[in-house]
Short mmCIF file of N, CA and C in Angstrom, two decimals:
data_model
loop_
_atom_site.label_atom_id
_atom_site.label_comp_id
_atom_site.label_asym_id
_atom_site.label_seq_id
_atom_site.Cartn_x
_atom_site.Cartn_y
_atom_site.Cartn_z
N MET X 917 157.21 162.42 110.32
CA MET X 917 155.82 162.51 109.60
C MET X 917 155.79 161.00 109.02
N LYS X 918 157.30 160.70 108.54
CA LYS X 918 156.88 159.46 108.04
C LYS X 918 156.05 158.38 108.78
N ARG X 919 156.48 158.14 110.11
CA ARG X 919 156.04 157.10 110.54
C ARG X 919 154.65 156.97 111.02
N LEU X 920 154.09 158.29 111.27
CA LEU X 920 152.91 159.06 111.52
C LEU X 920 152.12 158.08 110.40
N LEU X 921 152.65 158.43 109.15
CA LEU X 921 152.04 158.50 107.77
C LEU X 921 151.94 156.35 107.81
N THR X 922 152.66 156.02 108.07
CA THR X 922 153.09 155.08 108.05
C THR X 922 151.94 153.98 108.69
N THR X 923 151.89 154.84 110.27
CA THR X 923 150.87 154.07 110.84
C THR X 923 149.57 154.24 110.58
N ILE X 924 148.98 155.53 110.22
CA ILE X 924 147.68 155.82 109.99
C ILE X 924 147.42 154.79 108.58
N MET X 925 148.15 154.86 107.67
CA MET X 925 148.18 153.48 106.27
C MET X 925 147.88 152.35 106.99
N THR X 926 148.36 151.99 107.85
CA THR X 926 148.35 150.41 108.29
C THR X 926 147.14 150.43 109.01
N LEU X 927 146.90 151.18 110.10
CA LEU X 927 145.32 151.40 110.51
C LEU X 927 144.21 151.34 109.57
N ILE X 928 144.16 152.10 108.36
CA ILE X 928 143.30 152.24 107.41
C ILE X 928 143.20 151.17 107.06
N ILE X 929 144.23 150.46 106.46
CA ILE X 929 144.16 149.16 105.76
C ILE X 929 143.80 147.52 106.67
N THR X 930 144.03 148.16 108.26
CA THR X 930 143.65 146.84 109.06
C THR X 930 142.37 147.13 109.05
N LEU X 931 141.45 148.17 109.36
CA LEU X 931 140.08 148.52 109.36
C LEU X 931 139.30 148.06 108.25
N LEU X 932 140.16 148.17 107.11
CA LEU X 932 139.15 147.63 105.58
C LEU X 932 139.07 146.56 105.66
N LEU X 933 140.34 145.63 105.97
CA LEU X 933 140.43 144.17 106.26
C LEU X 933 139.64 143.70 107.19
N VAL X 934 139.54 144.24 108.02
CA VAL X 934 138.96 143.92 109.38
C VAL X 934 137.01 143.95 108.79
N SER X 935 136.91 144.97 108.33
CA SER X 935 135.52 145.19 107.86
C SER X 935 135.12 144.30 106.48
N CYS X 936 136.07 143.94 106.15
CA CYS X 936 135.60 142.93 104.74
C CYS X 936 135.33 141.68 105.43
N ILE X 937 136.37 141.34 106.38
CA ILE X 937 135.96 139.90 106.84
C ILE X 937 134.94 139.77 108.05
N ASP X 938 134.23 141.16 108.64
CA ASP X 938 133.52 140.84 109.23
C ASP X 938 132.03 140.91 108.63
N GLU X 939 132.12 141.19 107.44
CA GLU X 939 131.15 141.46 106.65
C GLU X 939 130.90 139.86 106.05
N ASP X 940 131.88 139.12 105.99
CA ASP X 940 131.77 137.87 105.53
C ASP X 940 131.20 136.87 106.21
N ILE X 941 131.44 136.88 107.78
CA ILE X 941 130.99 136.19 108.57
C ILE X 941 129.56 135.85 108.35
N PRO X 942 128.97 136.45 108.19
CA PRO X 942 127.49 135.69 108.27
C PRO X 942 127.41 135.25 106.95
N TRP X 943 127.70 135.51 105.64
CA TRP X 943 127.93 134.41 104.68
C TRP X 943 128.28 132.99 104.89
N ARG X 944 129.76 133.13 105.53
CA ARG X 944 130.45 132.10 105.90
C ARG X 944 129.44 131.02 106.67
N SER X 945 129.09 131.54 107.95
CA SER X 945 128.00 130.83 108.71
C SER X 945 127.15 130.13 108.03
N ILE X 946 126.29 130.78 107.18
CA ILE X 946 125.36 130.10 106.53
C ILE X 946 125.80 128.85 105.67
N TYR X 947 127.09 129.14 104.96
CA TYR X 947 127.56 128.50 104.01
C TYR X 947 127.84 127.38 105.04
N VAL X 948 128.56 127.15 105.99
CA VAL X 948 129.38 125.98 107.24
C VAL X 948 127.75 125.51 107.59
N GLU X 949 126.50 126.09 107.80
CA GLU X 949 125.14 125.58 108.17
C GLU X 949 124.42 124.51 107.18
N MET X 950 124.90 125.10 105.49
CA MET X 950 124.18 124.50 104.66
C MET X 950 125.20 123.01 104.69
N THR X 951 126.28 123.59 104.35
CA THR X 951 127.37 121.96 104.01
C THR X 951 127.10 121.08 105.75
N GLY X 952 127.34 121.75 107.07
CA GLY X 952 127.02 120.56 107.45
C GLY X 952 126.11 120.00 108.06
N ASN X 953 124.88 120.61 107.36
CA ASN X 953 123.49 119.53 107.50
C ASN X 953 123.18 118.61 105.99
N MET X 954 124.00 119.12 105.17
CA MET X 954 123.46 118.13 104.16
C MET X 954 123.92 116.59 103.74
N PHE X 955 124.72 116.05 104.77
CA PHE X 955 125.07 114.53 104.66
C PHE X 955 123.96 113.76 105.43
N GLN X 956 123.60 112.63 105.17
CA GLN X 956 123.14 111.41 106.09
C GLN X 956 124.19 110.46 106.56
N ASP X 957 123.73 110.09 107.77
CA ASP X 957 124.51 109.15 108.55
C ASP X 957 126.05 109.40 108.82
N ASP X 958 126.82 108.58 108.20
CA ASP X 958 128.33 108.82 108.39
C ASP X 958 129.05 109.12 107.26
N ASP X 959 127.86 109.91 105.96
CA ASP X 959 128.56 110.64 104.94
C ASP X 959 129.78 111.44 105.12
N THR X 960 130.41 111.97 104.39
CA THR X 960 131.47 113.24 104.52
C THR X 960 131.59 113.93 103.11
N PHE X 961 132.45 114.84 102.69
CA PHE X 961 132.38 115.38 101.69
C PHE X 961 133.28 113.93 100.70
N ASP X 962 134.32 113.14 101.43
CA ASP X 962 134.92 112.26 100.32
C ASP X 962 134.08 110.71 100.53
N TYR X 963 132.92 110.78 101.14
CA TYR X 963 132.37 109.72 100.97
C TYR X 963 130.97 109.65 101.01
N VAL X 964 130.26 109.88 100.00
CA VAL X 964 129.11 110.22 99.38
C VAL X 964 128.27 108.86 99.21
N THR X 965 127.16 108.25 100.13
CA THR X 965 126.51 107.15 99.44
C THR X 965 125.06 107.19 99.39
N ARG X 966 124.62 108.40 100.09
CA ARG X 966 123.09 108.75 100.34
C ARG X 966 122.82 109.80 99.60
N ASP X 967 121.65 110.11 99.21
CA ASP X 967 121.06 111.18 98.98
C ASP X 967 121.36 112.47 100.03
N LEU X 968 121.63 113.68 99.19
CA LEU X 968 122.10 114.73 99.77
C LEU X 968 120.81 115.99 100.59
N VAL X 969 121.35 116.27 101.64
CA VAL X 969 120.07 117.24 101.84
C VAL X 969 120.48 118.37 101.92
N PHE X 970 119.57 119.04 100.38
CA PHE X 970 119.58 120.48 100.19
C PHE X 970 119.14 121.24 100.30
N SER X 971 119.31 122.07 101.64
CA SER X 971 118.32 123.09 102.50
C SER X 971 118.14 124.69 101.53
N ARG X 972 116.90 124.78 101.45
CA ARG X 972 116.79 126.07 100.57
C ARG X 972 116.64 127.58 101.88
N GLU X 973 116.69 127.01 102.74
CA GLU X 973 116.51 128.11 104.22
C GLU X 973 117.49 128.33 105.07
N SER X 974 117.67 129.17 105.41
CA SER X 974 118.93 129.75 106.50
C SER X 974 118.01 129.39 107.83
N SER X 975 118.76 129.24 108.99
CA SER X 975 118.18 129.59 110.36
C SER X 975 118.79 130.57 110.71
N LEU X 976 119.70 131.02 110.01
CA LEU X 976 120.89 132.14 110.49
C LEU X 976 120.19 133.62 110.11
N ASP X 977 119.72 133.48 108.97
CA ASP X 977 119.09 134.73 108.38
C ASP X 977 118.43 134.12 107.43
N PRO X 978 116.44 134.26 107.63
CA PRO X 978 116.07 133.52 106.98
C PRO X 978 115.48 134.93 105.65
N ASP X 979 116.29 135.90 105.56
CA ASP X 979 115.99 136.33 104.53
C ASP X 979 116.75 136.50 103.25
N VAL X 980 117.98 135.27 103.33
CA VAL X 980 118.47 134.82 102.18
C VAL X 980 117.62 133.63 101.29
N THR X 981 118.26 133.72 100.27
CA THR X 981 117.68 132.41 99.22
C THR X 981 119.10 131.79 98.94
N ILE X 982 118.64 130.68 98.94
CA ILE X 982 119.95 129.17 98.84
C ILE X 982 119.57 128.59 97.20
N PHE X 983 120.28 128.45 96.57
CA PHE X 983 120.50 127.94 95.38
C PHE X 983 121.40 126.49 95.40
N TRP X 984 121.18 125.61 94.72
CA TRP X 984 122.26 123.95 94.87
C TRP X 984 122.30 123.52 93.25
N TYR X 985 123.34 123.50 92.50
CA TYR X 985 123.79 123.05 91.43
C TYR X 985 124.65 122.36 91.47
N SER X 986 124.43 121.17 90.82
CA SER X 986 125.23 119.97 90.64
C SER X 986 126.06 120.22 88.94
N ASP X 987 127.24 119.83 89.12
CA ASP X 987 127.73 120.03 87.68
C ASP X 987 127.37 118.73 86.93
N ASN X 988 127.09 117.50 88.09
CA ASN X 988 126.73 116.03 86.89
C ASN X 988 125.56 115.69 87.64
N THR X 989 124.62 115.89 87.39
CA THR X 989 123.01 115.41 87.59
C THR X 989 122.83 114.09 87.04
N ASP X 990 123.48 113.74 86.44
CA ASP X 990 123.27 112.44 86.30
C ASP X 990 123.77 111.20 87.71
N VAL X 991 124.48 111.95 88.17
CA VAL X 991 125.25 111.06 89.60
C VAL X 991 124.64 112.00 90.99
N ILE X 992 124.82 113.66 90.92
CA ILE X 992 123.79 113.72 92.06
C ILE X 992 122.99 115.43 91.29
N ALA X 993 121.38 115.12 91.47
CA ALA X 993 120.20 115.97 90.97
C ALA X 993 120.82 117.14 91.73
N ASN X 994 120.11 118.06 91.10
CA ASN X 994 120.00 119.11 91.80
C ASN X 994 118.94 119.42 93.22
N ASP X 995 118.14 118.55 93.22
CA ASP X 995 117.60 117.89 94.67
C ASP X 995 117.98 117.37 95.81
N GLY X 996 119.50 116.78 95.44
CA GLY X 996 120.44 115.87 96.14
C GLY X 996 120.35 114.57 95.59
N THR X 997 119.18 113.63 95.18
CA THR X 997 119.06 112.73 95.08
C THR X 997 120.35 112.11 94.32
N ILE X 998 120.81 111.21 94.97
CA ILE X 998 121.98 110.49 94.44
C ILE X 998 121.90 109.15 93.54
N THR X 999 122.71 109.22 92.49
CA THR X 999 122.50 107.49 91.80
C THR X 999 123.72 107.17 91.70
N ARG X 1000 124.28 106.15 92.44
CA ARG X 1000 125.64 105.80 92.72
C ARG X 1000 126.09 105.22 91.50
N PRO X 1001 127.16 105.32 90.57
CA PRO X 1001 128.15 104.86 89.68
C PRO X 1001 128.38 103.10 90.37
N SER X 1002 128.20 102.78 88.95
CA SER X 1002 128.59 101.11 89.25
C SER X 1002 129.92 100.95 89.55
N ASP X 1003 130.88 101.56 89.33
CA ASP X 1003 132.44 101.07 88.98
C ASP X 1003 133.37 101.65 89.98
N THR X 1004 133.12 103.26 89.70
CA THR X 1004 134.44 104.36 89.79
C THR X 1004 133.57 105.45 91.29
N ILE X 1005 134.71 105.70 91.82
CA ILE X 1005 134.14 107.05 92.60
C ILE X 1005 134.06 108.02 91.84
N GLU X 1006 133.14 109.00 91.93
CA GLU X 1006 132.71 110.34 90.74
C GLU X 1006 132.87 111.50 91.96
N PRO X 1007 133.36 112.11 91.47
CA PRO X 1007 133.70 113.44 92.22
C PRO X 1007 132.63 114.49 91.45
N VAL X 1008 132.09 115.10 92.34
CA VAL X 1008 130.92 115.98 91.61
C VAL X 1008 130.76 117.31 92.17
N THR X 1009 130.93 118.37 91.76
CA THR X 1009 131.27 119.40 91.92
C THR X 1009 129.66 120.17 92.03
N ILE X 1010 129.91 120.60 93.66
CA ILE X 1010 128.12 121.42 93.78
C ILE X 1010 128.45 122.81 93.74
N THR X 1011 127.79 123.83 94.01
CA THR X 1011 127.55 125.08 93.62
C THR X 1011 126.60 125.41 94.61
N ILE X 1012 127.21 126.48 95.55
CA ILE X 1012 125.68 127.16 96.27
C ILE X 1012 125.69 128.41 96.08
N GLU X 1013 124.65 128.83 95.76
CA GLU X 1013 124.83 130.27 95.58
C GLU X 1013 123.45 130.67 96.72
N ILE X 1014 124.35 132.33 97.66
CA ILE X 1014 123.29 132.49 98.92
C ILE X 1014 123.08 133.86 98.55
N SER X 1015 122.02 134.16 98.48
CA SER X 1015 121.86 135.62 98.24
C SER X 1015 121.21 136.39 99.13
N ASN X 1016 120.95 138.05 99.06
CA ASN X 1016 119.82 138.43 99.64
C ASN X 1016 119.81 139.82 98.69
N GLU X 1017 118.68 140.66 99.58
CA GLU X 1017 118.50 141.87 98.62
C GLU X 1017 119.84 142.75 98.17
N GLU X 1018 120.66 142.87 99.07
CA GLU X 1018 122.05 143.53 98.80
C GLU X 1018 123.11 142.88 98.18
N ASP X 1019 123.57 141.69 98.09
CA ASP X 1019 124.82 141.02 98.06
C ASP X 1019 124.49 139.54 97.68
N ALA X 1020 125.25 139.00 97.26
CA ALA X 1020 125.25 137.58 96.50
C ALA X 1020 126.85 137.07 97.31
N ARG X 1021 126.74 135.51 97.20
CA ARG X 1021 128.22 134.76 98.03
C ARG X 1021 128.02 133.31 96.93
N THR X 1022 128.88 133.10 96.22
CA THR X 1022 128.86 131.80 95.38
C THR X 1022 130.44 131.01 96.61
N TYR X 1023 129.68 129.60 96.31
CA TYR X 1023 130.69 128.91 96.68
C TYR X 1023 130.78 127.53 95.90
N THR X 1024 131.62 126.47 95.67
CA THR X 1024 131.79 125.72 95.12
C THR X 1024 132.24 124.42 96.10
N ILE X 1025 131.82 123.28 96.42
CA ILE X 1025 132.52 122.21 96.74
C ILE X 1025 132.72 121.11 96.01
N THR X 1026 133.52 119.99 96.17
CA THR X 1026 133.36 118.78 95.36
C THR X 1026 133.07 117.72 96.30
N VAL X 1027 132.36 116.76 96.33
CA VAL X 1027 131.80 115.59 97.07
C VAL X 1027 132.30 114.32 95.60
N TYR X 1028 132.40 113.07 97.03
CA TYR X 1028 132.83 112.11 95.84
C TYR X 1028 132.02 110.92 96.47
N VAL X 1029 131.14 110.53 95.55
CA VAL X 1029 130.26 109.86 95.47
C VAL X 1029 131.03 108.35 95.05
N MET X 1030 130.05 107.25 96.15
CA MET X 1030 131.20 106.31 96.36
C MET X 1030 130.40 105.04 94.99
N PRO X 1031 131.07 104.03 94.34
CA PRO X 1031 130.41 103.47 93.92
C PRO X 1031 129.10 102.02 94.11
N MET X 1032 128.31 101.99 93.66
CA MET X 1032 127.09 100.81 94.47
C MET X 1032 128.23 99.73 94.30
N GLU X 1033 128.12 98.88 95.33
CA GLU X 1033 128.46 97.55 95.79
C GLU X 1033 127.20 96.80 95.77
N THR X 1034 127.59 95.19 95.83
CA THR X 1034 127.02 94.57 96.08
C THR X 1034 127.53 93.61 97.28
N PHE X 1035 126.30 93.16 97.99
CA PHE X 1035 126.55 92.34 99.35
C PHE X 1035 126.04 90.97 98.96
N SER X 1036 125.86 89.82 99.44
CA SER X 1036 125.62 88.78 99.67
C SER X 1036 124.72 88.44 101.19
N VAL X 1037 123.32 88.14 100.97
CA VAL X 1037 122.67 87.78 102.16
C VAL X 1037 122.14 86.32 101.92
N THR X 1038 122.92 85.64 102.79
CA THR X 1038 122.64 84.29 102.42
C THR X 1038 121.59 83.91 103.91
N PHE X 1039 120.28 83.38 102.98
CA PHE X 1039 119.21 82.58 103.87
C PHE X 1039 119.85 80.98 104.17
N ILE X 1040 119.44 80.48 105.23
CA ILE X 1040 119.62 79.45 105.59
C ILE X 1040 118.63 78.52 106.49
N SER X 1041 117.69 77.72 105.87
CA SER X 1041 116.94 77.15 106.64
C SER X 1041 117.00 75.54 106.50
N PHE X 1042 117.30 74.88 107.65
CA PHE X 1042 117.41 73.18 107.42
C PHE X 1042 118.49 73.12 106.87
N GLN X 1043 118.56 72.25 105.74
CA GLN X 1043 119.78 72.44 104.89
C GLN X 1043 119.89 73.08 103.70
N GLU X 1044 118.72 74.03 103.56
CA GLU X 1044 119.08 74.92 102.10
C GLU X 1044 119.03 76.10 102.37
N GLU X 1045 119.82 76.38 101.53
CA GLU X 1045 121.02 78.02 101.22
C GLU X 1045 120.15 78.60 100.38
N THR X 1046 119.91 80.06 100.49
CA THR X 1046 119.78 81.15 99.12
C THR X 1046 120.32 82.09 99.20
N ILE X 1047 121.12 82.63 98.32
CA ILE X 1047 121.77 83.79 98.65
C ILE X 1047 121.38 84.56 97.54
N VAL X 1048 121.02 86.08 97.98
CA VAL X 1048 120.48 86.97 97.28
C VAL X 1048 121.62 88.13 97.06
N GLU X 1049 121.58 88.45 95.82
CA GLU X 1049 122.57 90.00 95.79
C GLU X 1049 121.74 91.03 96.12
N VAL X 1050 122.37 91.91 96.95
CA VAL X 1050 121.66 92.86 97.30
C VAL X 1050 122.34 94.21 96.96
N PRO X 1051 122.04 95.61 96.51
CA PRO X 1051 123.03 96.49 96.34
C PRO X 1051 123.34 97.26 97.73
N SER X 1052 124.65 97.86 97.84
CA SER X 1052 124.63 98.05 99.25
C SER X 1052 123.85 99.33 99.46
N MET X 1053 123.49 99.49 101.05
CA MET X 1053 123.11 100.76 101.73
C MET X 1053 121.24 100.50 101.18
N THR X 1054 120.92 99.56 100.57
CA THR X 1054 119.64 99.16 100.42
C THR X 1054 118.99 97.77 101.75
N THR X 1055 117.97 98.05 102.00
CA THR X 1055 117.04 96.99 102.83
C THR X 1055 116.46 95.63 101.72
N ILE X 1056 116.62 94.69 102.65
CA ILE X 1056 115.97 93.13 101.77
C ILE X 1056 114.77 92.96 102.69
N ASP X 1057 113.65 92.57 101.49
CA ASP X 1057 112.76 91.47 102.13
C ASP X 1057 113.26 90.28 102.86
N PRO X 1058 112.45 89.47 103.95
CA PRO X 1058 112.71 88.12 104.40
C PRO X 1058 112.35 87.36 103.11
N LEU X 1059 113.05 86.58 102.92
CA LEU X 1059 112.49 85.01 102.22
C LEU X 1059 111.39 84.76 102.88
N GLU X 1060 110.70 84.33 101.80
CA GLU X 1060 109.40 83.90 102.08
C GLU X 1060 109.56 82.18 102.28
N LEU X 1061 109.44 81.49 103.31
CA LEU X 1061 109.37 80.19 103.65
C LEU X 1061 108.32 79.40 103.49
N PRO X 1062 108.30 78.18 102.92
CA PRO X 1062 106.67 77.46 102.91
C PRO X 1062 106.56 76.77 104.03
N ASP X 1063 105.53 76.28 104.22
CA ASP X 1063 105.56 76.11 105.53
C ASP X 1063 105.78 74.77 105.84
N HIS X 1064 105.66 74.22 107.63
CA HIS X 1064 106.62 73.22 107.42
C HIS X 1064 105.12 72.20 108.47
N PRO X 1065 105.38 71.09 108.47
CA PRO X 1065 104.29 70.23 108.94
C PRO X 1065 104.56 70.12 110.36
N ALA X 1066 105.91 70.33 110.89
CA ALA X 1066 105.99 69.93 112.08
C ALA X 1066 106.57 70.91 112.75
N PHE X 1067 107.00 71.96 112.18
CA PHE X 1067 107.24 73.55 112.75
C PHE X 1067 106.88 74.65 112.44
N ASP X 1068 107.08 75.33 113.57
CA ASP X 1068 106.36 77.11 113.24
C ASP X 1068 107.40 77.87 112.75
N PHE X 1069 107.79 78.58 111.98
CA PHE X 1069 108.82 80.04 111.66
C PHE X 1069 108.85 80.64 112.71
N VAL X 1070 110.09 81.09 113.19
CA VAL X 1070 109.96 82.55 114.19
C VAL X 1070 110.56 83.06 113.96
N GLY X 1071 111.48 83.54 112.88
CA GLY X 1071 112.07 84.67 112.41
C GLY X 1071 113.12 84.37 111.79
N TRP X 1072 113.96 85.50 111.38
CA TRP X 1072 115.43 85.00 110.68
C TRP X 1072 116.66 85.76 112.24
N ARG X 1073 117.70 85.03 112.11
CA ARG X 1073 118.55 85.16 113.14
C ARG X 1073 119.47 85.64 112.40
N ASN X 1074 120.15 86.45 112.95
CA ASN X 1074 121.61 87.04 112.16
C ASN X 1074 122.75 86.23 113.03
N ALA X 1075 123.66 85.39 111.71
CA ALA X 1075 124.80 84.58 112.32
C ALA X 1075 125.85 85.41 112.81
N ALA X 1076 125.82 86.53 112.83
CA ALA X 1076 127.00 87.24 113.46
C ALA X 1076 127.17 87.59 115.04
N ASP X 1077 125.57 87.80 115.28
CA ASP X 1077 125.47 88.17 116.26
C ASP X 1077 124.45 86.97 116.91
N ASP X 1078 123.34 86.51 116.52
CA ASP X 1078 122.56 85.56 116.91
C ASP X 1078 121.52 86.36 117.50
N SER X 1079 121.66 87.56 116.80
CA SER X 1079 119.88 88.39 117.22
C SER X 1079 118.94 88.20 115.82
N PHE X 1080 117.68 88.24 116.11
CA PHE X 1080 116.93 88.73 115.37
C PHE X 1080 117.13 89.43 114.19
N PHE X 1081 117.42 89.83 112.99
CA PHE X 1081 117.29 90.36 112.22
C PHE X 1081 116.74 91.46 111.94
N ASP X 1082 116.71 93.00 111.68
CA ASP X 1082 115.58 93.86 111.63
C ASP X 1082 115.86 93.98 110.21
N PHE X 1083 114.94 94.04 109.39
CA PHE X 1083 114.65 93.89 107.74
C PHE X 1083 114.60 95.37 107.73
N GLU X 1084 114.93 96.38 108.20
CA GLU X 1084 114.88 97.94 107.91
C GLU X 1084 116.42 98.16 107.99
N THR X 1085 117.05 97.42 107.99
CA THR X 1085 118.77 97.63 107.88
C THR X 1085 119.33 97.52 107.00
N ARG X 1086 119.86 98.89 106.60
CA ARG X 1086 120.33 98.96 105.35
C ARG X 1086 121.93 97.87 105.14
N ILE X 1087 122.09 97.02 104.22
CA ILE X 1087 123.07 96.10 104.26
C ILE X 1087 124.53 96.44 104.09
N GLU X 1088 125.50 96.72 104.40
CA GLU X 1088 126.69 97.40 104.31
C GLU X 1088 127.99 96.14 104.69
N GLU X 1089 127.30 95.06 104.32
CA GLU X 1089 128.32 93.63 104.39
C GLU X 1089 127.80 92.55 104.25
N ASP X 1090 127.80 91.46 103.89
CA ASP X 1090 127.99 90.13 103.49
C ASP X 1090 127.28 89.86 105.04
N VAL X 1091 125.98 89.10 104.90
CA VAL X 1091 125.03 88.78 105.87
C VAL X 1091 124.45 87.07 105.77
N THR X 1092 124.61 86.55 107.19
CA THR X 1092 123.78 85.11 106.94
C THR X 1092 123.06 84.89 108.01
N LEU X 1093 121.66 84.80 107.41
CA LEU X 1093 120.28 84.75 108.34
C LEU X 1093 120.37 83.36 108.36
N ILE X 1094 119.51 83.15 109.90
CA ILE X 1094 119.52 81.48 109.90
C ILE X 1094 118.32 81.73 110.02
N ALA X 1095 117.22 80.94 109.62
CA ALA X 1095 115.81 80.37 109.89
C ALA X 1095 115.84 79.72 111.26
N GLU X 1096 114.76 80.55 112.57
CA GLU X 1096 114.84 80.00 113.53
C GLU X 1096 113.30 79.27 113.71
N TRP X 1097 112.96 78.12 113.83
CA TRP X 1097 112.12 76.96 113.75
C TRP X 1097 111.58 76.67 115.09
N GLU X 1098 110.50 76.67 115.65
CA GLU X 1098 109.89 76.31 116.78
C GLU X 1098 109.14 74.72 116.62
N GLU X 1099 109.43 73.59 117.39
CA GLU X 1099 108.70 72.50 116.87
C GLU X 1099 107.21 72.56 117.37
N ARG X 1100 106.25 72.49 116.98
CA ARG X 1100 104.80 72.26 117.29
C ARG X 1100 104.55 71.25 118.17
N ARG X 1101 103.71 71.40 119.23
CA ARG X 1101 103.40 70.68 120.39
C ARG X 1101 101.88 70.91 120.25
N TYR X 1102 101.59 69.20 120.23
CA TYR X 1102 100.28 68.91 120.47
C TYR X 1102 99.84 68.87 121.02
N LEU X 1103 99.00 68.71 121.80
CA LEU X 1103 98.19 68.24 123.30
C LEU X 1103 97.18 67.48 122.98
#
């Protein structure tokens, strides 16, 4: 009799645990969907350099409501906009509230916002060199060059790989750009 009672109690406890776990699966799936889509490019929880994408809707359950809150809105605003610190890695706790008519779940995560670095972009044209300091992960405008009487300006080449530089590229390291000129031919 004692063995039967123990077996029945074990079965009841197991069913209770399984029902609790099964009930939480949709919530956890929505949480994974939200956190899996919040980073841009190569960013991760431990390395945030770009704005976060805070989805307000789930493709898994359109009936849930999702709210995001940052514990440090000076670094991560509640819309996901990042203001990178100038000198230290900044941990920020984000709370995600997922709810429907019957229930709600709250999850907290910590992300680490990397400090703003600066890189040098060196423009070289003939014997002239101009160095511009650029915040990391930003783009730079091409240096305007004066007209030359004997040459036409073709573009800026990246000294690292000799390709023409794409000025939509975010600066992630020091860059040297060399002006390419073409000699004018008069007929």
